[in-house]
CSV table of C-alpha atoms and ligand atoms in Angstrom, one decimal:
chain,number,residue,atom,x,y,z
A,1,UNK,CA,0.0,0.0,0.0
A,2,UNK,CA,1.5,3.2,-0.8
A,3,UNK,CA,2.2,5.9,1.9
A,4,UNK,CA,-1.2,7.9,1.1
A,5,UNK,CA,-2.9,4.7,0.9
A,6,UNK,CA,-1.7,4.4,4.4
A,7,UNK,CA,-2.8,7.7,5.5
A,8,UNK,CA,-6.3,7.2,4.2
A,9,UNK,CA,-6.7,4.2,6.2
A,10,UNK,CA,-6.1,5.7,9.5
A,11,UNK,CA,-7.7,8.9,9.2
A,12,UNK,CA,-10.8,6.7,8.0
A,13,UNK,CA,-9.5,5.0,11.2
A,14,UNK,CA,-9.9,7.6,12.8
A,15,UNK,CA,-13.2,8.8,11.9
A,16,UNK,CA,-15.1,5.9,12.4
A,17,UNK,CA,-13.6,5.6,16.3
A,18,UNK,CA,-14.6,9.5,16.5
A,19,UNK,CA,-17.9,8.4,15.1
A,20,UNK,CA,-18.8,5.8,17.9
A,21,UNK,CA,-18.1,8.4,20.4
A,22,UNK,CA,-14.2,7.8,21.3
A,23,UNK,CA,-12.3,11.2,22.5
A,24,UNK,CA,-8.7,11.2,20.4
A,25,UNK,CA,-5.6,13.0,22.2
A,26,UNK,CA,-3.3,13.8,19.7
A,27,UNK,CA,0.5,13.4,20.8
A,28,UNK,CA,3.7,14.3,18.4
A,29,UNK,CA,6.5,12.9,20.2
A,30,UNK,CA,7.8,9.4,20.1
A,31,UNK,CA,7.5,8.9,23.6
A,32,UNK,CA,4.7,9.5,24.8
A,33,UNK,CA,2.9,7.2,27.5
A,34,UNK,CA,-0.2,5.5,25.7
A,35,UNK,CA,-1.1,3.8,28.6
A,36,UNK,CA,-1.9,6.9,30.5
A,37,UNK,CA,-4.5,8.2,28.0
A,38,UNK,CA,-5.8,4.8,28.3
A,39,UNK,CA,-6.2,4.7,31.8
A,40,UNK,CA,-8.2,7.8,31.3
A,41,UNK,CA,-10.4,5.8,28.6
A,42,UNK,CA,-8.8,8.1,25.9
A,43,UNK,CA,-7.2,7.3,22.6
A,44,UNK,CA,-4.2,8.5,21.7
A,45,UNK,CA,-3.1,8.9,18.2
A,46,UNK,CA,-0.1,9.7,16.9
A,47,UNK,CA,-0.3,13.3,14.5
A,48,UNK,CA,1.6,12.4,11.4
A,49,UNK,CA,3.0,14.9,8.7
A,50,UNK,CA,1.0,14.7,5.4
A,51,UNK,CA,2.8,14.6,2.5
A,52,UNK,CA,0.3,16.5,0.8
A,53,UNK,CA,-0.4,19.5,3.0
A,54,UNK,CA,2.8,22.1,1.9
A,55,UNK,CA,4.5,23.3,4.9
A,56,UNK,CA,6.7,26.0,3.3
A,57,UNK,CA,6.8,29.5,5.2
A,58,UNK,CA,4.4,30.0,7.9
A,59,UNK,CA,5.2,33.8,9.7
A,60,UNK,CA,4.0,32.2,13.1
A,61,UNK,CA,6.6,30.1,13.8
A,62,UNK,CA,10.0,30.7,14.2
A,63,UNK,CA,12.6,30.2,11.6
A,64,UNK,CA,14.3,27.7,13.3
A,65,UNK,CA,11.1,25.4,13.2
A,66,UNK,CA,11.7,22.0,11.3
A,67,UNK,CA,10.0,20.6,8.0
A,68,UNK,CA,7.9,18.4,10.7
A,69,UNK,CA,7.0,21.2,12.7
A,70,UNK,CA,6.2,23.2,9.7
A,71,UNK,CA,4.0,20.4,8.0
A,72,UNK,CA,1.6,20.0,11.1
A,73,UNK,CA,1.0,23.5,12.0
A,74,UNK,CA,0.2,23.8,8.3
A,75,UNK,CA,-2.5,21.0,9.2
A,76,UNK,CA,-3.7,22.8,11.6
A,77,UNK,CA,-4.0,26.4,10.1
A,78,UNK,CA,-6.1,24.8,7.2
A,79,UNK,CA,-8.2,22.4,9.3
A,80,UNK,CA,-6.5,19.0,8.3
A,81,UNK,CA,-6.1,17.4,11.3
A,82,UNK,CA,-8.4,14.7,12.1
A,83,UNK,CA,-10.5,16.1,15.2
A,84,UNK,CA,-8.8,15.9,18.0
A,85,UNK,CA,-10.5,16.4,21.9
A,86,UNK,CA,-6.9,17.7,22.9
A,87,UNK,CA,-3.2,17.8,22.0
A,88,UNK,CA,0.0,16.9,23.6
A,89,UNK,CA,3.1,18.7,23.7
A,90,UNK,CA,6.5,17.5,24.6
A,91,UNK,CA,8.9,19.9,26.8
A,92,UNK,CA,12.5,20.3,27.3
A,93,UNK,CA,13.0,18.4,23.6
A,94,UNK,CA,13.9,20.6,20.8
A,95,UNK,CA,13.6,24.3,20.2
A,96,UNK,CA,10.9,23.2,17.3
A,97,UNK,CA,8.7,21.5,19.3
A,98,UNK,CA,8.9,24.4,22.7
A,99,UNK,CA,8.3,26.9,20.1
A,100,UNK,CA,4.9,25.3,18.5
A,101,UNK,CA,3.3,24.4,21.2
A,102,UNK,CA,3.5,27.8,22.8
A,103,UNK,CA,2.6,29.2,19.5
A,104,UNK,CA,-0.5,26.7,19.0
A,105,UNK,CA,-1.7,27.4,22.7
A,106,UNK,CA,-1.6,31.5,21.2
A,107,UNK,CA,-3.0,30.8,18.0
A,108,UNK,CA,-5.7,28.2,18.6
A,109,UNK,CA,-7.1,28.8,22.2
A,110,UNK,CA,-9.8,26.9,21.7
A,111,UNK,CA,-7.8,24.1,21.5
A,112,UNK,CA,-6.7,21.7,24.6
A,113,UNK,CA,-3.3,22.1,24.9
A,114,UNK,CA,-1.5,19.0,27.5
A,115,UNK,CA,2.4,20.0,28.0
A,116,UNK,CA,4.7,17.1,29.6
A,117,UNK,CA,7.8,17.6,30.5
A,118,UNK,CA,10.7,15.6,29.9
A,119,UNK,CA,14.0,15.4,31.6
A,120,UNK,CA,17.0,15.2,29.6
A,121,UNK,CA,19.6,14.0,31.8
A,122,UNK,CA,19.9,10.3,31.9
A,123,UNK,CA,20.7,10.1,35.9
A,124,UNK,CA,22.3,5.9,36.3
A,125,UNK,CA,23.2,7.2,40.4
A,126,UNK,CA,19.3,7.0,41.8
A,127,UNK,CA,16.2,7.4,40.8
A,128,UNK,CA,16.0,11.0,40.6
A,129,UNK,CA,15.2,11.4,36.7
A,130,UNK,CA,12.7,8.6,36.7
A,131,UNK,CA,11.1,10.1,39.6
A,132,UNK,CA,10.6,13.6,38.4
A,133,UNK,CA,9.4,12.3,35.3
A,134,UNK,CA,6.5,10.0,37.5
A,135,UNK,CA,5.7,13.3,39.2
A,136,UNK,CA,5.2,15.1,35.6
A,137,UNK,CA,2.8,12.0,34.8
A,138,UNK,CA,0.8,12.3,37.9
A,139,UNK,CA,0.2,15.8,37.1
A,140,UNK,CA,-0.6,15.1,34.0
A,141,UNK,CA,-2.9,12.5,34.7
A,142,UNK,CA,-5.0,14.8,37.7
A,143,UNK,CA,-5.7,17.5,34.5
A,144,UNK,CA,-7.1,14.5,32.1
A,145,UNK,CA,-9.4,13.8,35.4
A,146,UNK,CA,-10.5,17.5,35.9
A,147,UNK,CA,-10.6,18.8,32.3
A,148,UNK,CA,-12.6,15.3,31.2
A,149,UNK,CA,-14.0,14.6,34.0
A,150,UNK,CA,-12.8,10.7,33.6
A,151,UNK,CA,-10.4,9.4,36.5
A,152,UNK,CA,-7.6,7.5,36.0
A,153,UNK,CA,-9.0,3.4,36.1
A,154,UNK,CA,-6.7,0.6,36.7
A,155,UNK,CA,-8.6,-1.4,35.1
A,156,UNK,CA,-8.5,0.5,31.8
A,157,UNK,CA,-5.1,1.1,32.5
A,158,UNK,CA,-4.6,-2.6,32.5
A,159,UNK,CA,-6.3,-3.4,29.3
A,160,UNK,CA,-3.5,-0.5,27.7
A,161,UNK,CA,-0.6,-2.0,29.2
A,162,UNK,CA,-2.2,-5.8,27.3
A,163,UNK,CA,-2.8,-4.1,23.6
A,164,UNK,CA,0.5,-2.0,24.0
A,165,UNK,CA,2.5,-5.2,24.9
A,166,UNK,CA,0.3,-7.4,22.5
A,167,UNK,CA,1.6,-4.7,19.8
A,168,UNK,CA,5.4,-4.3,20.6
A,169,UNK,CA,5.6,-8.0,21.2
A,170,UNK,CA,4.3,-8.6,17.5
A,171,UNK,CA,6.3,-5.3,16.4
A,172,UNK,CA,9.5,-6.8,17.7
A,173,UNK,CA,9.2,-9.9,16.0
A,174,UNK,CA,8.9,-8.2,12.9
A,175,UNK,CA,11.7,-6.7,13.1
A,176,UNK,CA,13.9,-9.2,14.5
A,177,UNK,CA,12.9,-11.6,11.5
A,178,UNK,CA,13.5,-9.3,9.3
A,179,UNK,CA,16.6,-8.5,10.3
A,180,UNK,CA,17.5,-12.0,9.7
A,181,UNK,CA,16.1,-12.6,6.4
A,182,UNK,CA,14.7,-8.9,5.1
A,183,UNK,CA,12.7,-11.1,2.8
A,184,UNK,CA,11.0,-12.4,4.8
A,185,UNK,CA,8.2,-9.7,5.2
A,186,UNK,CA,8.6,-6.2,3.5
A,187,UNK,CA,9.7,-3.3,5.3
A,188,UNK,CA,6.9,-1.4,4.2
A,189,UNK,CA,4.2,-3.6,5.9
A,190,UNK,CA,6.1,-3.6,9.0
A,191,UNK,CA,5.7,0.5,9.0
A,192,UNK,CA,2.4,0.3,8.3
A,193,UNK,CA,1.2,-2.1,10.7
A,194,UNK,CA,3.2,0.1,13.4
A,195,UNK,CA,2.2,3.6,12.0
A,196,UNK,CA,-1.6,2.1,11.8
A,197,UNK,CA,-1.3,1.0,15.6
A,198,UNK,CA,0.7,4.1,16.9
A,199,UNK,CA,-2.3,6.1,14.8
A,200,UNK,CA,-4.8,4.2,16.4
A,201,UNK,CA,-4.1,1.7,18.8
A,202,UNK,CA,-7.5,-0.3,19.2
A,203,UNK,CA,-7.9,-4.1,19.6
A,204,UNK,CA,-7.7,-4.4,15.7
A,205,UNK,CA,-4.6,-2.9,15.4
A,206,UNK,CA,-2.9,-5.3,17.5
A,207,UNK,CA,-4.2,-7.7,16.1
A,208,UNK,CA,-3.0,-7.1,12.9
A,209,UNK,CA,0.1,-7.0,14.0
A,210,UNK,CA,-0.1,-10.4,16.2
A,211,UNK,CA,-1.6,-12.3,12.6
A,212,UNK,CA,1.6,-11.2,10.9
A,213,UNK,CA,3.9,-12.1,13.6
A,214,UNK,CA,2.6,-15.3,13.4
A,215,UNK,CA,2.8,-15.9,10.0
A,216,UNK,CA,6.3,-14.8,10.0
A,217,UNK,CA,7.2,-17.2,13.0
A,218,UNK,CA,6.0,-19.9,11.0
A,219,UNK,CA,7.7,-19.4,7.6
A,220,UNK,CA,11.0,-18.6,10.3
A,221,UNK,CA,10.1,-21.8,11.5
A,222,UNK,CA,10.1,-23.8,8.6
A,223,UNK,CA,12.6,-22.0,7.3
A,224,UNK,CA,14.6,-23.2,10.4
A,225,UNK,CA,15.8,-19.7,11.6
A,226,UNK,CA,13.7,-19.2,14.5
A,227,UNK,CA,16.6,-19.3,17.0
A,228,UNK,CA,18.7,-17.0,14.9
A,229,UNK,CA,15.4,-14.5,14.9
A,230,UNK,CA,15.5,-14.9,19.0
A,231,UNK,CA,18.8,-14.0,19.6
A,232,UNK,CA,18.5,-11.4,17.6
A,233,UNK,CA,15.5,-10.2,19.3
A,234,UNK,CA,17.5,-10.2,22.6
A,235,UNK,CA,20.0,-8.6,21.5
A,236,UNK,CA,18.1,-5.9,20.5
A,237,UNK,CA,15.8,-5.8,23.6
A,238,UNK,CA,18.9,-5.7,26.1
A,239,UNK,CA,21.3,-3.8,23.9
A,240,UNK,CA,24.1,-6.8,24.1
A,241,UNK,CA,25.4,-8.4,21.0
A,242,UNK,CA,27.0,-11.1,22.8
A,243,UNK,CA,25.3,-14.0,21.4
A,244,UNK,CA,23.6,-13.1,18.6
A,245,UNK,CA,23.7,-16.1,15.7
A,246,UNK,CA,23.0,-15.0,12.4
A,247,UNK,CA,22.8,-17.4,9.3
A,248,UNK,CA,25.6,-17.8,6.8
A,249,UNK,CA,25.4,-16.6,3.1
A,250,UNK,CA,23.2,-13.8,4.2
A,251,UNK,CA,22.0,-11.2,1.2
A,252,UNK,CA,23.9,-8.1,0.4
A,253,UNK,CA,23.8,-5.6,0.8
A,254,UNK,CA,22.8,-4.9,4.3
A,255,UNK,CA,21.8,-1.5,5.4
A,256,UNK,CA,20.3,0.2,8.3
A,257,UNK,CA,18.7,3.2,8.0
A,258,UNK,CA,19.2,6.1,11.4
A,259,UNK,CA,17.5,9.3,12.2
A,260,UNK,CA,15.0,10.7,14.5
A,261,UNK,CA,11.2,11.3,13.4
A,262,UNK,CA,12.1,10.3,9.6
A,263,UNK,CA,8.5,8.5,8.6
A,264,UNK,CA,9.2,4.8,8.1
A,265,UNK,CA,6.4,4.3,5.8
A,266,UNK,CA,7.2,7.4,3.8
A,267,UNK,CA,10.9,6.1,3.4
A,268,UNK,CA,9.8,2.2,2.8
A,269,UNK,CA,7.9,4.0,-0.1
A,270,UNK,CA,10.9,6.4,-1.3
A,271,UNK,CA,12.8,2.6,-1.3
A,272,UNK,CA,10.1,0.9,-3.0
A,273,UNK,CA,9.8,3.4,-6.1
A,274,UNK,CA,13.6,2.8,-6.7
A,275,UNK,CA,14.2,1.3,-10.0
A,276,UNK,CA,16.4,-1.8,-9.7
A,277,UNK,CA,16.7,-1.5,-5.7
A,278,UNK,CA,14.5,-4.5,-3.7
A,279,UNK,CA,13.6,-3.0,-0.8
A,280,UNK,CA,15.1,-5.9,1.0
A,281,UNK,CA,18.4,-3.8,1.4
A,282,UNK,CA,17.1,-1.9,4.6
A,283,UNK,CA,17.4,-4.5,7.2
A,284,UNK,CA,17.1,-2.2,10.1
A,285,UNK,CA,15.3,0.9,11.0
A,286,UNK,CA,16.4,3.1,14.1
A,287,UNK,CA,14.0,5.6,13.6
A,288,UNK,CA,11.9,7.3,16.3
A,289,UNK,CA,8.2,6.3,15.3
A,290,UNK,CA,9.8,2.5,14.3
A,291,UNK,CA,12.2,0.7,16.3
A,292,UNK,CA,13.1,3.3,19.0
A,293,UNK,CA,8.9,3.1,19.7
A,294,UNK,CA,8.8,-0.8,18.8
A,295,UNK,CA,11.5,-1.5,21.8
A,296,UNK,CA,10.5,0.8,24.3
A,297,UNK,CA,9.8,-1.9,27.7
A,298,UNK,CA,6.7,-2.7,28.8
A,299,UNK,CA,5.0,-1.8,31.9
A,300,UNK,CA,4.8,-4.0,34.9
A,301,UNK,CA,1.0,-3.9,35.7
A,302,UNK,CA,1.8,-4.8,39.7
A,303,UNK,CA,4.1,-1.6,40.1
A,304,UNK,CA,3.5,2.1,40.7
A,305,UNK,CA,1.7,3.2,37.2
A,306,UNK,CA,3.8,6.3,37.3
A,307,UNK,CA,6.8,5.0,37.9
A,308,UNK,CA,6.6,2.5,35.9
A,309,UNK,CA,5.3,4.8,32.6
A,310,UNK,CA,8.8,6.9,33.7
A,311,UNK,CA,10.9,4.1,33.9
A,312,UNK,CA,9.5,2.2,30.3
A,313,UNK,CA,9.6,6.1,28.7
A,314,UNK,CA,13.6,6.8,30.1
A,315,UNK,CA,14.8,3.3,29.2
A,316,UNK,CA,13.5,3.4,25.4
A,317,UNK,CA,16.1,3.8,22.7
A,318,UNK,CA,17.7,7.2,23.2
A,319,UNK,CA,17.0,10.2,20.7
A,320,UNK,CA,19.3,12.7,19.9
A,321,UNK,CA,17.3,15.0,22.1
A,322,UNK,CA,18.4,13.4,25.2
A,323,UNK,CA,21.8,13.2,27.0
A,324,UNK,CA,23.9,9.7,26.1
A,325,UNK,CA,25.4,10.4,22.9
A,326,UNK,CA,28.1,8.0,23.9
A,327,UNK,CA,26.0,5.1,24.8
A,328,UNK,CA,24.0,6.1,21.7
A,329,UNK,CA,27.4,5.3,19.7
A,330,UNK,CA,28.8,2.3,21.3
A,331,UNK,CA,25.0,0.6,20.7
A,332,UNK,CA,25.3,2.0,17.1
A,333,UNK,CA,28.7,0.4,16.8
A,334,UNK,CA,27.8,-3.3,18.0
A,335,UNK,CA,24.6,-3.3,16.1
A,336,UNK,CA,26.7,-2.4,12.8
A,337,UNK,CA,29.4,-4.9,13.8
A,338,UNK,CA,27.4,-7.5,14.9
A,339,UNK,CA,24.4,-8.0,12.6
A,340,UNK,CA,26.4,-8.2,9.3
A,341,UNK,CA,26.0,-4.5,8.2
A,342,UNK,CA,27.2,-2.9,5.0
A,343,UNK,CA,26.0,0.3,5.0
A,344,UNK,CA,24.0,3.5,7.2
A,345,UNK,CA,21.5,5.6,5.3
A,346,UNK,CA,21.6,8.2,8.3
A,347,UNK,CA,17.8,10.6,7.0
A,348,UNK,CA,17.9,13.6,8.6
A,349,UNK,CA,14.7,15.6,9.1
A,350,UNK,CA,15.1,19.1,6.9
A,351,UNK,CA,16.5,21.6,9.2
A,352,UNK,CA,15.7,19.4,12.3
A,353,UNK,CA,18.7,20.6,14.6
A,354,UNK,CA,18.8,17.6,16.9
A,355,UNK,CA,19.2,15.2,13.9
A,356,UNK,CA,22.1,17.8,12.5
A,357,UNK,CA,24.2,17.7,15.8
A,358,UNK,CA,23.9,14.2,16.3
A,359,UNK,CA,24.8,13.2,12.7
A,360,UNK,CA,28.5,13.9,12.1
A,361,UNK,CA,28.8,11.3,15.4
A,362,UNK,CA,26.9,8.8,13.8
A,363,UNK,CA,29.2,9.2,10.7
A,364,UNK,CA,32.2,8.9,12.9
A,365,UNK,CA,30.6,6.3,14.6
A,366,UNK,CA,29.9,3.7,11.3
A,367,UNK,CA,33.7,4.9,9.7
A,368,UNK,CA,35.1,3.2,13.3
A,369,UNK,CA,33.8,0.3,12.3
A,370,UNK,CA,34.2,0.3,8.7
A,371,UNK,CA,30.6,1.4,7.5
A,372,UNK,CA,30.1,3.6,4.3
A,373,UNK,CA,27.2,6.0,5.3
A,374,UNK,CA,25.5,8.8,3.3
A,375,UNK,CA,23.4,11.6,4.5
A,376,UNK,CA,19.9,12.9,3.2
A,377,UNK,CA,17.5,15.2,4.5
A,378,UNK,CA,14.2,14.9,4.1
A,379,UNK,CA,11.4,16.4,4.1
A,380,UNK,CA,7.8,15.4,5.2
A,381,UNK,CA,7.0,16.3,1.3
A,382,UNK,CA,9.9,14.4,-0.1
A,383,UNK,CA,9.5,17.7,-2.3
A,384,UNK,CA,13.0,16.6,-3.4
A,385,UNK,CA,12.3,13.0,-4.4
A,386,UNK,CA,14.0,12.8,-7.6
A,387,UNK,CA,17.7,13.7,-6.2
A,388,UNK,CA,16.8,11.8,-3.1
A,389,UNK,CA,16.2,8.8,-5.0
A,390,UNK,CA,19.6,9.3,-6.9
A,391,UNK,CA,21.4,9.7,-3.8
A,392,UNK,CA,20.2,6.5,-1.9
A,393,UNK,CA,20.7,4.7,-5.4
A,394,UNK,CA,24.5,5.7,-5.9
A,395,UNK,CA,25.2,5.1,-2.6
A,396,UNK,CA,23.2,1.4,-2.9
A,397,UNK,CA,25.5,1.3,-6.0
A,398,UNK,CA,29.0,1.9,-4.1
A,399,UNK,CA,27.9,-0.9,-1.3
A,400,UNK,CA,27.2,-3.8,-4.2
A,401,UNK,CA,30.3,-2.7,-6.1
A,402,UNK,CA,32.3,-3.4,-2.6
B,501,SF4,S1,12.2,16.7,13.6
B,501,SF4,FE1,13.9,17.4,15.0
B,501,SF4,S2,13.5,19.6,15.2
B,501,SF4,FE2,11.6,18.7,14.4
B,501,SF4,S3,10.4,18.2,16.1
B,501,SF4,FE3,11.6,16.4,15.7
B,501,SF4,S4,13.4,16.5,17.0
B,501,SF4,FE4,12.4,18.6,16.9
């Protein structure tokens, strides 16, 4: 299905669960607790760029705002957005983010505007970090109950810690399988069944995702690489390389592709309209609204529910936002080394500062270890398709002729 194929699915999605009386918090960063708006018998969904809407200059925002940034206030300031009951806004991440969501709260006050606050040190002395960040949630979680008048239930809460697991367990799969045989399931259906979930996560959605796990775990089966899928599933999970077992004669080459809020279905598209290129090459995504969301931990249902959102949110694959660069690296490095990799498409988000600092480390990073990587920005447009699609194929070019 092509990416607007996938984007009329969900807003129909969308409108039907709008239509049976569901209230849809919209949320734009990557990690963002689910389960609380659950708890609060809400929905959230994921606000995704549209390729379609242009996002050139709005005066509103300020110049340093991102193509993202640009694209869904553009949504907004010609009514695009699928209707939302409120809207959350991450702080203390970028200066593109801060500076919309104080803009949208001037510009739109009809709108319900949620702020939560994220810290950006990564404190491994005590608990401080994780419990600053349970205190944020708490307060976050006493304005759903007085602006919506709905409590926070355990029960409900429950039920979203079940379909968020049920989802990431099936996500993880995926993408474990696929990095042991990229054939094995296209990239492209992966990042639709995770943008259709993180869009709307309902029983379905999960679902979906579970069916094509288990399909996948069968062919894997039969296939007789089901151990080699495990260990690389735990290797990915706890970060530790140690023992995974790839197959011999995998296919080349083998690349992963690294950035922050880059859409995976968008770029599985860009891949797939490639002349000549299977879009087997990307093994790997470590993209913000794929892998860094797929293996985010789960919640332990018997614990603290605030603690335990902090704690799943602070131990999910870093973005360049946070502190950790260094950690950041040395994951970067064994996953490069140790799953076979040839190259690292590293997609920056068009004048997305965060993605810019972080880059020339990543580079450094992949060059240690012998990787060729290429940079391209992209836009939420892909208004520069044609030369994108050059770039990735030359570069695809280099790694065969190697
Ligand atoms: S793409 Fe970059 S600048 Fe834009 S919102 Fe995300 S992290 Fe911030």
């Amino acid at each position: 299905m092509s990416n607007e194929g996938v984007i009329e699915q969900s807003t129909a999605g969308l409108m039907q669960l709008v239509a049976a009386g569901e209230e849809l918090i919209g949320y734009i960063y990557p990690h963002t607790p689910l389960e609380l708006f659950m708890a609060h018998g809400l929905i959230p969904s994921l606000i995704r760029t549209l390729p379609q809407v242009p996002s050139g200059f709005e005066a509103s925002l300020q110049t340093f705002a991102c193509s993202y940034i640009r694209n869904l206030y553009s949504q907004r300031t010609s009514n695009q957005m699928p209707p939302l009951t409120g809207i959350l806004f991450p702080s203390n991440t970028c200066d593109s983010l801060q500076n919309l969501g104080d803009i949208w709260r001037v510009r739109f006050p009809e709108d319900r505007v949620f702020r939560l606050t994220y810290p950006v040190t990564r404190n491994i002395i005590d608990d401080s970090t994780q419990r600053y960040l349970a205190e944020e949630l708490r307060l976050l979680s006493e304005s759903l109950t007085t602006i919506f008048e709905r409590p926070f239930l355990k029960e409900s809460y429950n039920r979203g810690i079940s379909l968020v697991r049920e989802f990431r367990e099936g996500a993880k799969f995926l993408y474990s399988a696929r990095v042991v045989n990229p054939k094995i399931i296209s990239y492209s259906d992966v990042a639709q069944l995770v943008r259709v979930f993180l869009t709307t996560p309902t029983a379905a959605a999960a679902s979906a995702i579970t069916e094509a796990a288990n399909s996948v775990k069968k062919m894997v089966t039969d296939l007789g690489i089901f151990e080699n899928v495990e260990s690389v599933m735990t290797a990915l999970v706890n970060r530790d390389f140690e023992n995974v077992q790839l197959p011999e004669n995998l296919d080349a080459p083998r690349v992963v592709v690294a950035g922050g809020m880059i859409e995976p279905q968008a770029l599985g598209t860009l891949i797939k309209d490639i002349p000549d290129i299977p879009e087997s090459v990307i093994t790997l995504d470590l993209l913000s609204f794929g892998f860094k969301s797929v293996f985010t931990p789960p919640l332990d249902e018997s614990e603290d529910p605030f603690m335990e959102m902090a704690k799943s949110l602070l131990a999910a694959p870093g973005e360049p936002t946070q502190e950790g660069l260094k950690h950041r690296m040395i994951f970067l490095k064994d996953l490069l080394t140790n799953l076979s990799i040839h190259g690292l498409l590293i997609c920056e988000q068009s004048f997305c500062d965060p993605d810019q600092f972080e880059a020339p480390s990543i580079e450094r990073a992949a060059s240690e270890v012998g990787i060729k990587t290429t940079r391209i920005p992209i836009d939420p447009e892909l208004s520069d398709k044609a030369r994108i699609e050059v770039r990735i194929q030359s570069f695809l070019e280099t790694l065969t002729e190697r």
